[in-house]
Amino acid sequence: MGVRAAMNGTAKGTWHAPGRVNLIGEHTDYNEGFVLPFALPQGITAEGERRDDGLLELHSGGQREVVELDGLAPGRVRGWAAYPAGVAGALAEAGYLVGGATLRFTSDLPTGAGLSSSAALECATALALTGLYGVKADRRELVKITQRAENAYAGVPSGILDQSASLLCERDHALLLDCRTGLSAQVPLDLGEHRVLVVDTGVRHSLDDGRYADRRAECEKAAGLLGVPALRDVEDLAASLSRLVDPVLRRRVQHVVTENHRVQATVGLLKAGAAPEVGAMLTASHLSLRDLYQVSWPQADVAVEAAVTGGARGGRMIGGGFGGSVIVLVHRDRIARVRQAVDEAYAARSWRPPSYLEAVASPGAARLS
Ligand code: GLA
């Protein structure tokens, strides 16, 4: 089938998959709730070429790994190559047979910055392999396949936020995604004079250190105790909280339920043309992630506080937590002042200065040539 399908494929090509910023809706995806990410212009590019020896030859940053497609299974490949190899494995599991390929990856996305470089790597691989072999797979199907690659082959228990953002986002829009049904809507992201500034705190994180999995397990436990399929289904928050004895579980539930409301409120504000008011939602989300979900880290807290004091409309940590980036909503005329405020707050604590990136809502993954 690989060879027959390749008749409609292409001998070589170049594909790009972006990283993402999640405007709001953190730690809601695996609770079957709502998220609102947008794609960055930065991402991972895969230059691919078909080969007929059943091997996947992977190049990135001077490293080379060769993987046999035959017998590919979770646990067989380790390190960074597990992500692209996992995509080939998950494609095959889903019945999309692709053959060998040489893939050369380049990236302009900082790794470990909470901007989804691993999802970008998976999605670039998925487009390259399906493109090279003429395999027609729906984007939503590719979201599941790339998530499976990350969960089973790379061993990271993430939800569908990052892969959905990379594959489904559109230019100038945020993606409102219902993580239960997979249904999504494009929400115009008209920020007027405001900008989303990414502050990379320089603290590196990994989602497989157990703390992310702990949060997931706590949420599942709370949902079980409350008798709902997922925390998305909690309707009466006060009544639900009073039924939980464990203060940790109460905090987790309160975050997830209020965060889902903040996603909806943010969409309402954007639709009403009230983008600056989204800042208050971001800050409320940050405080909830800091105090209730307890996934923030000192450099993120200081960045948000200094940015807001310096004139930003609001800000919050993004991604899984414990490291990575913060986003800040700021009037374009105040960007320099906000950066200075954050730099000074870091210097006062003898922390290395953070790096900055202006986040512009960009198209999702696509073939370049
Ligand atoms: C990481 C995971 C996502 C999501 C976020 C938290 O980025 O990859 O699936 O759970 O954390 O919102």
CSV table of C-alpha atoms and ligand atoms in Angstrom, one decimal:
chain,number,residue,atom,x,y,z
A,1,MET,CA,0.0,0.0,0.0
A,2,GLY,CA,2.9,2.3,0.8
A,3,VAL,CA,4.1,2.1,-2.8
A,4,ARG,CA,0.7,2.4,-4.4
A,5,ALA,CA,-0.1,5.4,-2.3
A,6,ALA,CA,3.2,6.9,-3.2
A,7,MET,CA,2.0,7.2,-6.8
A,8,ASN,CA,-0.1,10.2,-5.7
A,9,GLY,CA,2.7,11.4,-3.4
A,10,THR,CA,5.7,13.5,-4.1
A,11,ALA,CA,9.4,12.4,-4.2
A,12,LYS,CA,10.4,15.4,-2.1
A,13,GLY,CA,9.1,18.5,-0.5
A,14,THR,CA,9.2,20.9,2.4
A,15,TRP,CA,6.7,21.3,5.2
A,16,HIS,CA,6.4,23.7,8.1
A,17,ALA,CA,4.5,23.3,11.4
A,18,PRO,CA,4.2,26.2,13.8
A,19,GLY,CA,4.6,26.4,17.6
A,20,ARG,CA,1.8,28.0,19.5
A,21,VAL,CA,0.8,30.4,22.2
A,22,ASN,CA,-2.2,29.4,24.3
A,23,LEU,CA,-4.1,32.6,24.9
A,24,ILE,CA,-6.2,31.0,27.6
A,25,GLY,CA,-7.5,27.6,28.7
A,26,GLU,CA,-4.6,26.0,30.6
A,27,HIS,CA,-4.8,22.4,32.0
A,28,THR,CA,-8.3,22.2,30.6
A,29,ASP,CA,-7.6,20.0,27.5
A,30,TYR,CA,-7.3,16.7,29.4
A,31,ASN,CA,-10.3,17.7,31.5
A,32,GLU,CA,-12.3,17.7,28.2
A,33,GLY,CA,-12.8,21.5,28.4
A,34,PHE,CA,-11.9,24.5,26.2
A,35,VAL,CA,-8.7,26.0,25.0
A,36,LEU,CA,-7.9,29.1,22.8
A,37,PRO,CA,-4.5,28.9,21.2
A,38,PHE,CA,-3.1,30.6,18.2
A,39,ALA,CA,-0.2,29.6,16.0
A,40,LEU,CA,3.2,31.4,15.9
A,41,PRO,CA,5.1,32.3,12.8
A,42,GLN,CA,8.0,30.3,14.3
A,43,GLY,CA,8.1,26.6,14.0
A,44,ILE,CA,9.8,23.5,12.6
A,45,THR,CA,10.5,22.9,9.0
A,46,ALA,CA,10.9,19.4,7.6
A,47,GLU,CA,12.6,18.9,4.3
A,48,GLY,CA,11.7,15.4,3.2
A,49,GLU,CA,12.7,12.9,0.6
A,50,ARG,CA,11.1,9.5,-0.1
A,51,ARG,CA,13.4,6.4,0.1
A,52,ASP,CA,12.6,2.8,-0.6
A,53,ASP,CA,14.6,0.9,2.0
A,54,GLY,CA,12.1,1.1,4.8
A,55,LEU,CA,14.3,3.4,6.9
A,56,LEU,CA,13.5,6.8,8.5
A,57,GLU,CA,16.7,8.9,8.5
A,58,LEU,CA,16.3,11.9,10.8
A,59,HIS,CA,18.5,14.9,10.9
A,60,SER,CA,18.3,17.8,13.4
A,61,GLY,CA,20.9,20.3,14.7
A,62,GLY,CA,23.9,18.2,13.5
A,63,GLN,CA,22.4,14.9,14.9
A,64,ARG,CA,21.5,12.0,12.8
A,65,GLU,CA,19.3,9.0,13.8
A,66,VAL,CA,18.2,6.1,11.6
A,67,VAL,CA,15.1,4.1,12.5
A,68,GLU,CA,13.7,1.0,10.9
A,69,LEU,CA,10.0,1.4,10.2
A,70,ASP,CA,9.4,-2.3,10.3
A,71,GLY,CA,8.6,-3.3,13.9
A,72,LEU,CA,8.4,0.2,15.2
A,73,ALA,CA,6.7,0.2,18.6
A,74,PRO,CA,6.5,2.4,21.7
A,75,GLY,CA,9.8,2.2,23.6
A,76,ARG,CA,11.9,1.2,20.6
A,77,VAL,CA,13.3,4.7,19.9
A,78,ARG,CA,14.4,7.1,22.6
A,79,GLY,CA,15.4,10.8,22.8
A,80,TRP,CA,14.3,13.4,20.3
A,81,ALA,CA,13.9,10.9,17.4
A,82,ALA,CA,11.1,9.2,19.4
A,83,TYR,CA,8.8,12.1,18.3
A,84,PRO,CA,9.2,11.8,14.5
A,85,ALA,CA,9.5,8.0,14.7
A,86,GLY,CA,6.5,7.9,16.9
A,87,VAL,CA,4.5,9.7,14.2
A,88,ALA,CA,5.5,7.1,11.7
A,89,GLY,CA,4.5,4.4,14.2
A,90,ALA,CA,1.2,6.0,15.0
A,91,LEU,CA,0.4,6.6,11.4
A,92,ALA,CA,0.9,2.9,10.7
A,93,GLU,CA,-1.2,1.9,13.8
A,94,ALA,CA,-4.0,4.1,12.4
A,95,GLY,CA,-3.8,2.2,9.0
A,96,TYR,CA,-2.0,5.0,7.1
A,97,LEU,CA,1.0,3.1,5.7
A,98,VAL,CA,3.9,5.2,4.7
A,99,GLY,CA,7.3,4.1,3.6
A,100,GLY,CA,10.9,5.3,4.3
A,101,ALA,CA,12.0,8.8,4.2
A,102,THR,CA,14.9,11.1,4.9
A,103,LEU,CA,13.7,14.1,7.0
A,104,ARG,CA,15.9,17.1,7.8
A,105,PHE,CA,14.5,19.4,10.5
A,106,THR,CA,15.3,23.0,11.2
A,107,SER,CA,13.7,25.1,13.8
A,108,ASP,CA,13.4,28.8,14.8
A,109,LEU,CA,11.4,27.9,17.9
A,110,PRO,CA,13.2,27.8,21.2
A,111,THR,CA,12.9,24.4,22.8
A,112,GLY,CA,11.5,24.0,26.3
A,113,ALA,CA,10.1,27.5,26.2
A,114,GLY,CA,6.5,26.2,26.5
A,115,LEU,CA,5.8,27.1,22.8
A,116,SER,CA,5.2,23.5,21.7
A,117,SER,CA,8.3,22.7,19.8
A,118,SER,CA,7.7,18.9,20.3
A,119,ALA,CA,4.2,19.2,18.8
A,120,ALA,CA,5.6,21.2,15.9
A,121,LEU,CA,8.1,18.4,15.3
A,122,GLU,CA,5.4,15.8,15.3
A,123,CYS,CA,3.1,17.8,13.0
A,124,ALA,CA,5.8,18.7,10.5
A,125,THR,CA,6.7,14.9,10.4
A,126,ALA,CA,3.0,14.0,9.9
A,127,LEU,CA,2.6,16.3,7.0
A,128,ALA,CA,5.9,15.3,5.4
A,129,LEU,CA,5.2,11.6,5.6
A,130,THR,CA,1.6,11.8,4.4
A,131,GLY,CA,2.6,14.2,1.7
A,132,LEU,CA,5.5,12.1,0.5
A,133,TYR,CA,3.3,9.0,0.3
A,134,GLY,CA,0.1,10.6,-1.0
A,135,VAL,CA,-1.8,9.5,2.1
A,136,LYS,CA,-5.0,11.5,2.6
A,137,ALA,CA,-5.6,11.9,6.3
A,138,ASP,CA,-7.9,14.5,7.7
A,139,ARG,CA,-6.3,17.2,10.0
A,140,ARG,CA,-8.4,16.1,13.0
A,141,GLU,CA,-7.2,12.6,12.5
A,142,LEU,CA,-3.6,13.8,12.3
A,143,VAL,CA,-4.2,15.6,15.7
A,144,LYS,CA,-5.0,12.2,17.2
A,145,ILE,CA,-2.1,10.5,15.5
A,146,THR,CA,0.5,13.1,16.6
A,147,GLN,CA,-0.9,13.1,20.1
A,148,ARG,CA,-0.6,9.3,20.2
A,149,ALA,CA,3.0,9.7,19.0
A,150,GLU,CA,3.7,12.0,22.0
A,151,ASN,CA,1.8,9.9,24.5
A,152,ALA,CA,2.9,6.4,23.6
A,153,TYR,CA,6.2,6.8,21.7
A,154,ALA,CA,7.7,9.8,23.5
A,155,GLY,CA,6.1,8.9,26.8
A,156,VAL,CA,4.7,12.4,27.5
A,157,PRO,CA,1.1,12.3,28.7
A,158,SER,CA,-0.1,15.5,27.1
A,159,GLY,CA,-3.5,16.5,25.9
A,160,ILE,CA,-4.6,17.7,22.4
A,161,LEU,CA,-4.0,21.4,22.8
A,162,ASP,CA,-0.6,21.7,21.1
A,163,GLN,CA,-1.1,19.4,18.1
A,164,SER,CA,-4.5,21.0,17.4
A,165,ALA,CA,-3.0,24.4,17.5
A,166,SER,CA,-0.2,23.5,15.1
A,167,LEU,CA,-2.5,21.7,12.6
A,168,LEU,CA,-5.8,23.7,12.8
A,169,CYS,CA,-5.0,27.3,13.5
A,170,GLU,CA,-5.4,30.1,10.9
A,171,ARG,CA,-3.8,33.4,10.3
A,172,ASP,CA,-5.2,36.3,12.5
A,173,HIS,CA,-7.4,33.9,14.4
A,174,ALA,CA,-7.3,32.0,17.7
A,175,LEU,CA,-8.8,28.5,17.7
A,176,LEU,CA,-11.6,27.8,20.1
A,177,LEU,CA,-11.4,24.1,20.6
A,178,ASP,CA,-13.8,21.9,22.5
A,179,CYS,CA,-11.5,19.2,23.7
A,180,ARG,CA,-14.3,16.7,24.3
A,181,THR,CA,-16.0,16.8,20.9
A,182,GLY,CA,-13.0,18.0,18.9
A,183,LEU,CA,-15.2,20.7,17.4
A,184,SER,CA,-13.5,24.0,16.8
A,185,ALA,CA,-14.2,27.6,15.7
A,186,GLN,CA,-11.9,30.3,14.4
A,187,VAL,CA,-12.2,33.4,16.5
A,188,PRO,CA,-10.8,36.6,14.9
A,189,LEU,CA,-8.0,37.9,17.0
A,190,ASP,CA,-8.2,41.6,16.5
A,191,LEU,CA,-6.1,43.1,19.2
A,192,GLY,CA,-6.2,46.7,17.8
A,193,GLU,CA,-3.2,48.6,19.3
A,194,HIS,CA,-2.4,45.8,21.7
A,195,ARG,CA,0.1,43.0,21.2
A,196,VAL,CA,0.8,39.6,22.8
A,197,LEU,CA,4.4,39.6,24.0
A,198,VAL,CA,6.0,36.3,24.9
A,199,VAL,CA,8.5,36.4,27.8
A,200,ASP,CA,10.7,33.3,27.7
A,201,THR,CA,11.7,33.1,31.4
A,202,GLY,CA,14.7,30.9,30.5
A,203,VAL,CA,13.6,28.3,33.0
A,204,ARG,CA,13.4,24.9,31.2
A,205,HIS,CA,10.8,22.4,31.9
A,206,SER,CA,9.9,18.9,30.9
A,207,LEU,CA,6.4,17.4,30.9
A,208,ASP,CA,7.6,13.9,31.9
A,209,ASP,CA,9.0,14.7,35.3
A,210,GLY,CA,5.8,13.4,37.0
A,211,ARG,CA,4.2,16.7,38.1
A,212,TYR,CA,2.1,17.0,34.9
A,213,ALA,CA,0.9,13.4,35.3
A,214,ASP,CA,0.2,14.1,39.0
A,215,ARG,CA,-2.2,17.0,38.0
A,216,ARG,CA,-3.9,14.8,35.5
A,217,ALA,CA,-4.4,12.0,38.1
A,218,GLU,CA,-5.7,14.5,40.7
A,219,CYS,CA,-8.3,15.8,38.2
A,220,GLU,CA,-9.4,12.2,37.3
A,221,LYS,CA,-9.7,11.4,41.0
A,222,ALA,CA,-11.8,14.5,41.7
A,223,ALA,CA,-14.1,13.8,38.7
A,224,GLY,CA,-14.5,10.2,40.0
A,225,LEU,CA,-15.4,11.4,43.5
A,226,LEU,CA,-17.9,13.9,42.0
A,227,GLY,CA,-19.4,11.3,39.8
A,228,VAL,CA,-18.8,13.1,36.5
A,229,PRO,CA,-17.0,11.8,33.4
A,230,ALA,CA,-14.6,14.8,33.4
A,231,LEU,CA,-14.2,18.1,35.3
A,232,ARG,CA,-15.7,19.7,32.3
A,233,ASP,CA,-19.0,18.4,33.5
A,234,VAL,CA,-19.0,20.1,36.9
A,235,GLU,CA,-22.0,22.4,36.9
A,236,ASP,CA,-22.5,23.6,40.5
A,237,LEU,CA,-19.0,24.6,41.5
A,238,ALA,CA,-19.8,25.6,45.1
A,239,ALA,CA,-21.8,22.4,45.7
A,240,SER,CA,-19.0,20.3,44.2
A,241,LEU,CA,-16.3,21.9,46.2
A,242,SER,CA,-18.2,21.3,49.4
A,243,ARG,CA,-18.4,17.6,48.6
A,244,LEU,CA,-14.6,17.3,48.3
A,245,VAL,CA,-12.7,16.8,51.6
A,246,ASP,CA,-9.2,17.0,50.2
A,247,PRO,CA,-8.1,20.7,49.9
A,248,VAL,CA,-5.7,19.8,47.0
A,249,LEU,CA,-8.5,18.3,44.9
A,250,ARG,CA,-10.7,21.3,45.7
A,251,ARG,CA,-8.1,23.7,44.4
A,252,ARG,CA,-7.6,21.7,41.2
A,253,VAL,CA,-11.4,21.6,40.5
A,254,GLN,CA,-11.8,25.3,41.2
A,255,HIS,CA,-9.0,26.1,38.7
A,256,VAL,CA,-10.4,23.9,35.9
A,257,VAL,CA,-14.0,25.0,36.2
A,258,THR,CA,-13.1,28.7,36.4
A,259,GLU,CA,-10.6,28.4,33.6
A,260,ASN,CA,-13.2,27.0,31.3
A,261,HIS,CA,-15.4,30.0,32.1
A,262,ARG,CA,-12.5,32.4,31.4
A,263,VAL,CA,-12.0,30.8,28.0
A,264,GLN,CA,-15.7,31.6,27.1
A,265,ALA,CA,-15.4,35.0,28.6
A,266,THR,CA,-12.3,35.8,26.6
A,267,VAL,CA,-14.1,34.7,23.4
A,268,GLY,CA,-17.0,37.0,24.3
A,269,LEU,CA,-14.6,39.9,24.9
A,270,LEU,CA,-12.8,39.3,21.6
A,271,LYS,CA,-16.1,39.1,19.7
A,272,ALA,CA,-17.2,42.4,21.4
A,273,GLY,CA,-14.1,44.1,20.2
A,274,ALA,CA,-12.9,44.5,23.8
A,275,ALA,CA,-9.5,42.9,23.4
A,276,PRO,CA,-7.8,45.1,26.1
A,277,GLU,CA,-10.2,43.5,28.7
A,278,VAL,CA,-8.7,40.1,27.9
A,279,GLY,CA,-5.8,41.2,30.0
A,280,ALA,CA,-7.8,40.8,33.2
A,281,MET,CA,-8.7,37.3,32.2
A,282,LEU,CA,-5.0,36.5,31.6
A,283,THR,CA,-4.0,37.7,35.0
A,284,ALA,CA,-6.9,35.8,36.7
A,285,SER,CA,-5.8,32.7,34.9
A,286,HIS,CA,-2.2,33.2,36.1
A,287,LEU,CA,-3.3,33.6,39.7
A,288,SER,CA,-5.4,30.5,39.4
A,289,LEU,CA,-2.5,28.5,37.9
A,290,ARG,CA,-0.2,29.8,40.7
A,291,ASP,CA,-2.4,29.4,43.7
A,292,LEU,CA,-5.0,26.7,42.8
A,293,TYR,CA,-3.3,24.5,40.2
A,294,GLN,CA,0.2,25.2,41.6
A,295,VAL,CA,2.1,24.9,38.4
A,296,SER,CA,3.7,28.3,38.2
A,297,TRP,CA,7.4,29.1,39.0
A,298,PRO,CA,9.0,32.2,40.5
A,299,GLN,CA,10.3,33.7,37.3
A,300,ALA,CA,6.8,33.5,35.8
A,301,ASP,CA,5.2,35.2,38.8
A,302,VAL,CA,7.8,37.9,38.8
A,303,ALA,CA,7.4,38.5,35.0
A,304,VAL,CA,3.6,38.8,35.3
A,305,GLU,CA,3.8,41.1,38.3
A,306,ALA,CA,6.5,43.4,36.8
A,307,ALA,CA,4.7,43.5,33.4
A,308,VAL,CA,1.4,44.5,34.9
A,309,THR,CA,3.1,47.1,37.2
A,310,GLY,CA,4.9,48.3,34.1
A,311,GLY,CA,1.7,49.0,32.3
A,312,ALA,CA,0.6,45.7,30.6
A,313,ARG,CA,-3.1,44.9,30.6
A,314,GLY,CA,-2.4,41.5,32.0
A,315,GLY,CA,-0.3,38.3,31.7
A,316,ARG,CA,0.0,34.7,32.5
A,317,MET,CA,2.2,31.6,32.3
A,318,ILE,CA,1.4,29.3,29.4
A,319,GLY,CA,1.8,25.6,28.8
A,320,GLY,CA,2.2,22.8,31.3
A,321,GLY,CA,4.1,24.9,33.9
A,322,PHE,CA,7.2,24.8,36.0
A,323,GLY,CA,9.2,26.5,33.3
A,324,GLY,CA,8.9,28.1,29.8
A,325,SER,CA,7.1,31.3,28.9
A,326,VAL,CA,4.7,33.9,30.0
A,327,ILE,CA,2.5,36.0,27.7
A,328,VAL,CA,1.7,39.6,28.3
A,329,LEU,CA,-1.1,41.7,26.7
A,330,VAL,CA,0.3,45.2,26.2
A,331,HIS,CA,-0.3,48.3,24.2
A,332,ARG,CA,2.3,48.5,21.5
A,333,ASP,CA,3.5,51.9,22.8
A,334,ARG,CA,4.2,50.3,26.2
A,335,ILE,CA,6.2,47.3,25.1
A,336,ALA,CA,9.6,48.9,25.7
A,337,ARG,CA,8.5,50.0,29.2
A,338,VAL,CA,7.1,46.6,30.1
A,339,ARG,CA,10.3,44.9,28.9
A,340,GLN,CA,12.4,47.2,31.0
A,341,ALA,CA,10.2,46.6,34.1
A,342,VAL,CA,10.6,42.8,33.7
A,343,ASP,CA,14.3,43.1,33.0
A,344,GLU,CA,14.8,45.2,36.1
A,345,ALA,CA,12.8,42.8,38.3
A,346,TYR,CA,15.0,39.9,37.0
A,347,ALA,CA,18.2,41.9,37.5
A,348,ALA,CA,17.2,42.7,41.1
A,349,ARG,CA,17.1,38.9,41.8
A,350,SER,CA,20.3,38.2,39.9
A,351,TRP,CA,18.3,36.2,37.3
A,352,ARG,CA,19.5,36.1,33.7
A,353,PRO,CA,17.4,38.5,31.6
A,354,PRO,CA,14.5,36.8,29.8
A,355,SER,CA,14.1,36.8,26.0
A,356,TYR,CA,11.1,38.3,24.2
A,357,LEU,CA,9.1,37.5,21.1
A,358,GLU,CA,6.1,39.3,19.7
A,359,ALA,CA,3.4,36.6,19.1
A,360,VAL,CA,1.6,37.2,15.8
A,361,ALA,CA,-1.4,34.8,15.0
A,362,SER,CA,-0.1,32.9,12.0
A,363,PRO,CA,-1.3,30.0,9.7
A,364,GLY,CA,-1.2,26.4,10.8
A,365,ALA,CA,1.0,23.7,9.4
A,366,ALA,CA,1.4,23.6,5.6
A,367,ARG,CA,3.5,22.5,2.7
A,368,LEU,CA,6.0,25.1,1.6
A,369,SER,CA,7.3,23.6,-1.6
B,1,GLA,C1,1.1,21.1,27.9
B,1,GLA,C2,0.4,19.9,27.2
B,1,GLA,C3,-1.0,20.3,26.7
B,1,GLA,C4,-1.8,21.0,27.9
B,1,GLA,C5,-0.9,22.1,28.5
B,1,GLA,C6,-1.6,22.7,29.7
B,1,GLA,O1,1.4,22.1,26.9
B,1,GLA,O2,1.2,19.5,26.1
B,1,GLA,O3,-1.7,19.2,26.3
B,1,GLA,O4,-2.2,20.1,28.8
B,1,GLA,O5,0.4,21.6,28.9
B,1,GLA,O6,-2.7,23.4,29.4
